[in-house]
CSV table of C-alpha atoms in Angstrom, one decimal:
chain,number,residue,atom,x,y,z
V,1,UNK,CA,74.7,16.2,-9.7
V,2,UNK,CA,76.7,17.4,-12.7
V,3,UNK,CA,75.4,16.2,-15.9
V,4,UNK,CA,79.2,15.6,-16.8
V,5,UNK,CA,79.4,13.1,-14.2
V,6,UNK,CA,76.6,11.3,-15.4
V,7,UNK,CA,76.7,11.3,-19.4
V,8,UNK,CA,79.5,8.9,-20.8
V,9,UNK,CA,82.3,10.7,-22.5
V,10,UNK,CA,82.9,8.1,-25.3
V,11,UNK,CA,80.3,6.9,-28.1
V,12,UNK,CA,81.2,3.3,-26.9
V,13,UNK,CA,80.4,4.2,-23.4
V,14,UNK,CA,77.1,6.0,-24.2
V,15,UNK,CA,76.1,2.9,-26.4
V,16,UNK,CA,77.0,0.5,-23.5
V,17,UNK,CA,75.1,2.7,-21.0
V,18,UNK,CA,71.9,2.2,-22.5
V,19,UNK,CA,70.1,-0.8,-20.9
V,20,UNK,CA,66.6,0.2,-20.6
V,21,UNK,CA,64.4,0.2,-23.5
V,22,UNK,CA,61.3,2.3,-24.0
V,23,UNK,CA,59.0,1.5,-26.9
V,24,UNK,CA,56.9,4.9,-28.1
V,25,UNK,CA,54.0,4.6,-30.5
V,26,UNK,CA,53.4,7.8,-32.2
V,27,UNK,CA,50.9,9.3,-34.7
V,28,UNK,CA,52.1,8.8,-38.3
V,29,UNK,CA,52.0,12.7,-38.8
V,30,UNK,CA,54.0,13.6,-36.0
V,31,UNK,CA,57.4,15.1,-36.3
V,32,UNK,CA,57.8,16.2,-32.5
V,33,UNK,CA,57.6,13.0,-30.5
V,34,UNK,CA,60.9,11.5,-31.6
V,35,UNK,CA,62.6,14.7,-31.2
V,36,UNK,CA,61.4,15.4,-27.7
V,37,UNK,CA,61.9,12.0,-26.4
V,38,UNK,CA,65.6,11.8,-27.7
V,39,UNK,CA,66.1,15.2,-26.4
V,40,UNK,CA,65.0,14.2,-22.7
V,41,UNK,CA,66.9,11.0,-22.9
V,42,UNK,CA,70.2,13.0,-23.6
V,43,UNK,CA,69.9,13.7,-19.9
V,44,UNK,CA,69.1,10.1,-18.9
V,45,UNK,CA,71.8,8.2,-20.6
V,46,UNK,CA,70.7,4.6,-19.5
V,47,UNK,CA,67.5,4.8,-21.6
V,48,UNK,CA,67.2,3.9,-25.2
V,49,UNK,CA,63.9,4.9,-27.1
V,50,UNK,CA,62.5,2.9,-29.9
V,51,UNK,CA,59.6,4.0,-32.1
V,52,UNK,CA,56.7,2.7,-34.1
V,53,UNK,CA,53.8,4.7,-36.0
V,54,UNK,CA,50.1,4.1,-36.4
V,55,UNK,CA,48.2,6.0,-39.1
V,56,UNK,CA,47.1,9.4,-37.6
V,57,UNK,CA,47.4,12.3,-40.1
V,58,UNK,CA,45.9,15.1,-41.9
V,59,UNK,CA,42.7,17.1,-40.9
V,60,UNK,CA,40.0,14.5,-40.7
V,61,UNK,CA,39.9,11.6,-37.9
V,62,UNK,CA,38.2,8.3,-39.3
V,63,UNK,CA,37.4,7.4,-35.6
V,64,UNK,CA,36.9,10.6,-34.0
V,65,UNK,CA,35.2,9.2,-30.7
V,66,UNK,CA,37.4,6.2,-30.2
V,67,UNK,CA,40.8,4.8,-30.9
V,68,UNK,CA,41.6,2.9,-33.9
V,69,UNK,CA,42.9,0.0,-32.2
V,70,UNK,CA,44.0,-2.0,-35.2
V,71,UNK,CA,46.9,0.3,-36.1
V,72,UNK,CA,47.9,1.0,-32.6
V,73,UNK,CA,48.2,-2.7,-31.6
V,74,UNK,CA,50.1,-3.4,-34.9
V,75,UNK,CA,52.7,-0.8,-33.9
V,76,UNK,CA,52.7,-2.1,-30.3
V,77,UNK,CA,53.3,-5.7,-31.7
V,78,UNK,CA,56.1,-4.5,-34.0
V,79,UNK,CA,57.8,-3.0,-30.8
V,80,UNK,CA,57.8,-6.2,-28.9
V,81,UNK,CA,60.6,-7.5,-31.1
V,82,UNK,CA,62.8,-5.2,-29.4
V,83,UNK,CA,61.7,-6.3,-26.0
V,84,UNK,CA,61.1,-2.9,-24.4
V,85,UNK,CA,60.6,-2.5,-20.7
V,86,UNK,CA,57.5,-0.4,-21.4
V,87,UNK,CA,55.3,0.7,-24.2
V,88,UNK,CA,53.7,4.4,-24.4
V,89,UNK,CA,51.2,5.7,-26.5
V,90,UNK,CA,52.5,9.2,-26.9
V,91,UNK,CA,49.3,10.9,-28.3
V,92,UNK,CA,46.9,13.3,-26.6
V,93,UNK,CA,43.4,12.2,-28.2
V,94,UNK,CA,42.4,10.8,-24.9
V,95,UNK,CA,42.2,14.7,-23.6
V,96,UNK,CA,39.3,15.2,-26.1
V,97,UNK,CA,37.5,11.8,-26.0
V,98,UNK,CA,37.7,11.0,-22.0
V,99,UNK,CA,40.6,9.6,-20.0
V,100,UNK,CA,38.7,6.2,-19.7
V,101,UNK,CA,39.7,5.6,-23.4
V,102,UNK,CA,43.4,5.8,-22.4
V,103,UNK,CA,43.0,3.5,-19.4
V,104,UNK,CA,41.2,1.0,-21.9
V,105,UNK,CA,43.9,1.6,-24.4
V,106,UNK,CA,46.8,1.1,-21.8
V,107,UNK,CA,45.0,-2.2,-20.8
V,108,UNK,CA,44.6,-3.6,-24.3
V,109,UNK,CA,48.3,-3.1,-25.4
V,110,UNK,CA,49.3,-4.7,-22.3
V,111,UNK,CA,46.9,-7.8,-22.9
V,112,UNK,CA,48.1,-7.8,-26.6
V,113,UNK,CA,51.8,-7.6,-25.8
V,114,UNK,CA,52.6,-8.6,-22.2
V,115,UNK,CA,54.4,-5.5,-21.8
V,116,UNK,CA,53.2,-2.8,-19.4
V,117,UNK,CA,51.7,0.4,-21.2
V,118,UNK,CA,50.9,3.8,-20.4
V,119,UNK,CA,49.9,7.1,-22.2
V,120,UNK,CA,50.5,10.8,-22.5
V,121,UNK,CA,47.1,11.5,-21.0
V,122,UNK,CA,47.5,8.8,-18.0
V,123,UNK,CA,50.6,10.8,-17.4
V,124,UNK,CA,48.9,14.1,-17.3
V,125,UNK,CA,46.4,12.6,-14.9
V,126,UNK,CA,49.0,11.4,-12.5
V,127,UNK,CA,51.1,14.6,-12.6
V,128,UNK,CA,48.2,16.7,-11.9
V,129,UNK,CA,47.1,14.6,-9.2
V,130,UNK,CA,50.3,14.4,-7.5
V,131,UNK,CA,50.4,18.2,-7.2
V,132,UNK,CA,46.7,18.3,-6.2
V,133,UNK,CA,46.0,20.7,-9.1
V,134,UNK,CA,42.5,20.9,-10.7
V,135,UNK,CA,42.6,24.8,-12.1
V,136,UNK,CA,44.3,24.6,-15.3
V,137,UNK,CA,44.9,26.7,-18.3
V,138,UNK,CA,45.0,25.0,-21.7
V,139,UNK,CA,47.1,25.9,-24.5
V,140,UNK,CA,46.9,24.0,-28.0
V,141,UNK,CA,47.4,24.5,-31.7
V,142,UNK,CA,43.9,23.1,-32.1
V,143,UNK,CA,40.8,24.5,-34.3
V,144,UNK,CA,38.1,26.1,-32.5
V,145,UNK,CA,36.3,22.6,-32.7
V,146,UNK,CA,39.1,20.6,-31.6
V,147,UNK,CA,39.8,23.1,-28.4
V,148,UNK,CA,36.2,22.9,-27.5
V,149,UNK,CA,36.3,19.0,-27.6
V,150,UNK,CA,39.6,19.0,-25.3
V,151,UNK,CA,37.9,21.7,-23.0
V,152,UNK,CA,34.7,20.0,-22.4
V,153,UNK,CA,36.4,16.7,-22.0
V,154,UNK,CA,38.7,18.1,-19.2
V,155,UNK,CA,35.5,19.7,-17.5
V,156,UNK,CA,34.0,16.4,-17.6
V,157,UNK,CA,37.2,14.8,-15.8
V,158,UNK,CA,36.9,17.4,-13.1
V,159,UNK,CA,39.2,20.2,-14.1
V,160,UNK,CA,38.5,23.8,-13.8
V,161,UNK,CA,39.6,25.3,-17.2
V,162,UNK,CA,39.9,28.8,-16.3
V,163,UNK,CA,41.8,30.2,-19.5
V,164,UNK,CA,42.5,28.6,-23.0
V,165,UNK,CA,44.4,29.8,-26.2
V,166,UNK,CA,44.6,27.9,-29.3
V,167,UNK,CA,46.3,28.5,-32.7
V,168,UNK,CA,43.4,27.6,-34.9
V,169,UNK,CA,45.0,24.8,-36.9
V,170,UNK,CA,43.3,21.6,-38.1
V,171,UNK,CA,46.0,19.6,-40.1
V,172,UNK,CA,48.1,17.3,-37.9
V,173,UNK,CA,51.3,18.1,-39.5
V,174,UNK,CA,50.9,21.9,-39.1
V,175,UNK,CA,50.6,21.6,-35.3
V,176,UNK,CA,54.5,21.0,-35.2
V,177,UNK,CA,55.1,24.5,-37.0
V,178,UNK,CA,53.5,26.7,-34.3
V,179,UNK,CA,56.6,29.2,-33.7
V,180,UNK,CA,57.9,29.0,-30.0
V,181,UNK,CA,57.3,32.8,-29.9
V,182,UNK,CA,53.6,32.1,-30.3
V,183,UNK,CA,53.4,29.3,-27.9
V,184,UNK,CA,55.1,31.7,-25.3
V,185,UNK,CA,52.6,34.4,-26.2
V,186,UNK,CA,49.6,32.1,-25.6
V,187,UNK,CA,51.1,30.7,-22.2
V,188,UNK,CA,51.8,34.4,-21.0
V,189,UNK,CA,48.2,35.3,-22.1
V,190,UNK,CA,46.4,32.4,-20.1
V,191,UNK,CA,48.2,33.5,-17.0
V,192,UNK,CA,46.0,36.6,-16.4
V,193,UNK,CA,43.5,33.9,-15.2
V,194,UNK,CA,45.8,32.6,-12.5
V,195,UNK,CA,45.9,29.0,-13.3
V,196,UNK,CA,47.6,26.6,-10.9
V,197,UNK,CA,49.3,25.0,-14.0
V,198,UNK,CA,49.4,25.4,-17.8
V,199,UNK,CA,48.6,22.1,-19.8
V,200,UNK,CA,49.9,22.2,-23.4
V,201,UNK,CA,47.9,19.5,-25.3
V,202,UNK,CA,48.9,17.7,-28.6
V,203,UNK,CA,51.9,15.5,-29.0
V,204,UNK,CA,52.8,17.4,-32.3
V,205,UNK,CA,53.0,20.6,-30.6
V,206,UNK,CA,56.6,21.6,-29.6
V,207,UNK,CA,55.6,23.3,-26.2
V,208,UNK,CA,58.1,21.0,-24.4
V,209,UNK,CA,61.1,23.0,-25.5
V,210,UNK,CA,59.8,26.0,-23.8
V,211,UNK,CA,58.3,24.4,-20.7
V,212,UNK,CA,61.4,25.1,-18.3
V,213,UNK,CA,61.8,28.7,-19.3
V,214,UNK,CA,58.1,29.5,-19.2
V,215,UNK,CA,57.9,27.8,-15.7
V,216,UNK,CA,60.8,30.2,-14.6
V,217,UNK,CA,59.0,33.3,-16.1
V,218,UNK,CA,55.4,32.5,-14.9
V,219,UNK,CA,55.9,30.7,-11.6
V,220,UNK,CA,53.4,27.7,-12.4
V,221,UNK,CA,54.0,24.3,-13.8
V,222,UNK,CA,53.9,23.9,-17.6
V,223,UNK,CA,52.8,20.4,-18.6
V,224,UNK,CA,53.5,19.2,-22.1
V,225,UNK,CA,51.6,16.3,-23.5
V,226,UNK,CA,54.6,15.1,-25.1
V,227,UNK,CA,57.0,15.4,-22.3
V,228,UNK,CA,54.1,13.6,-20.0
V,229,UNK,CA,54.3,10.7,-22.3
V,230,UNK,CA,58.0,10.3,-21.9
V,231,UNK,CA,58.1,11.0,-18.2
V,232,UNK,CA,55.2,8.3,-17.5
V,233,UNK,CA,57.1,5.8,-19.6
V,234,UNK,CA,60.2,6.3,-17.7
V,235,UNK,CA,58.7,5.9,-14.2
V,236,UNK,CA,57.0,2.7,-15.3
V,237,UNK,CA,60.8,1.7,-15.9
V,238,UNK,CA,61.8,3.1,-12.4
V,239,UNK,CA,64.2,5.6,-13.9
V,240,UNK,CA,65.4,8.7,-12.2
V,241,UNK,CA,64.1,11.5,-14.3
V,242,UNK,CA,65.4,14.4,-12.1
V,243,UNK,CA,68.5,14.9,-14.3
V,244,UNK,CA,66.3,16.1,-17.0
V,245,UNK,CA,64.3,18.6,-15.0
V,246,UNK,CA,66.8,21.6,-15.5
V,247,UNK,CA,66.5,21.5,-19.3
V,248,UNK,CA,62.7,20.1,-19.6
V,249,UNK,CA,60.8,21.5,-16.7
V,250,UNK,CA,59.7,20.5,-13.2
V,251,UNK,CA,57.5,17.7,-14.5
V,252,UNK,CA,60.8,15.7,-14.5
V,253,UNK,CA,61.5,16.5,-10.8
V,254,UNK,CA,58.2,14.9,-10.0
V,255,UNK,CA,58.0,11.7,-8.3
V,256,UNK,CA,54.4,10.0,-8.9
């Protein structure tokens, strides 16, 4: 279907078309989540994103082995005032501390707000399961220690991490500054191990914008954690995400 036949021509028509709301909780030091979410939704004109933040910034995590529920639930509660159809935690911490933490977080958000909740990492789990993928390569902006935590966690979750590349950064804000050419270089490098998919972790890492061209070049799915949060929220709402696939990658053509 041509996007010209989907996207309203006037500002008034575009505004009127937005009748599905997604509430997005993002780390406070993040400059990527809003941009990626709004970028994807330009191709899905019935959906409007609404954002709230929770304290996550700098290079030290005061709660390294668990979620800081107070901030996340406060952010979720503010979003309930807009009555969104879904709430999504678009953060990737669960890939370092265990997927069960995201299951519990989504359940707690839903219990606290009465609104269905999901997370980026729950989206990752679903996307890999739908494709039957367990052999992955992992690309991140993380430090050595952060990367080891992610790889160890993913191994415990049953994934065979056959290759990895990381930028060596530790400050949350700096993750967004990794050049796109560097992300492409890391993705090409891990393909030497022939993974079934490349997983780009960190929702303040702009890998989503190069996922589609990388898939065309490399021939495997490139699953970005920020895009996964958007995708998971949209599917909870029953939105057809396929119009976003040409620009944002095969993930958006995937039906869970």
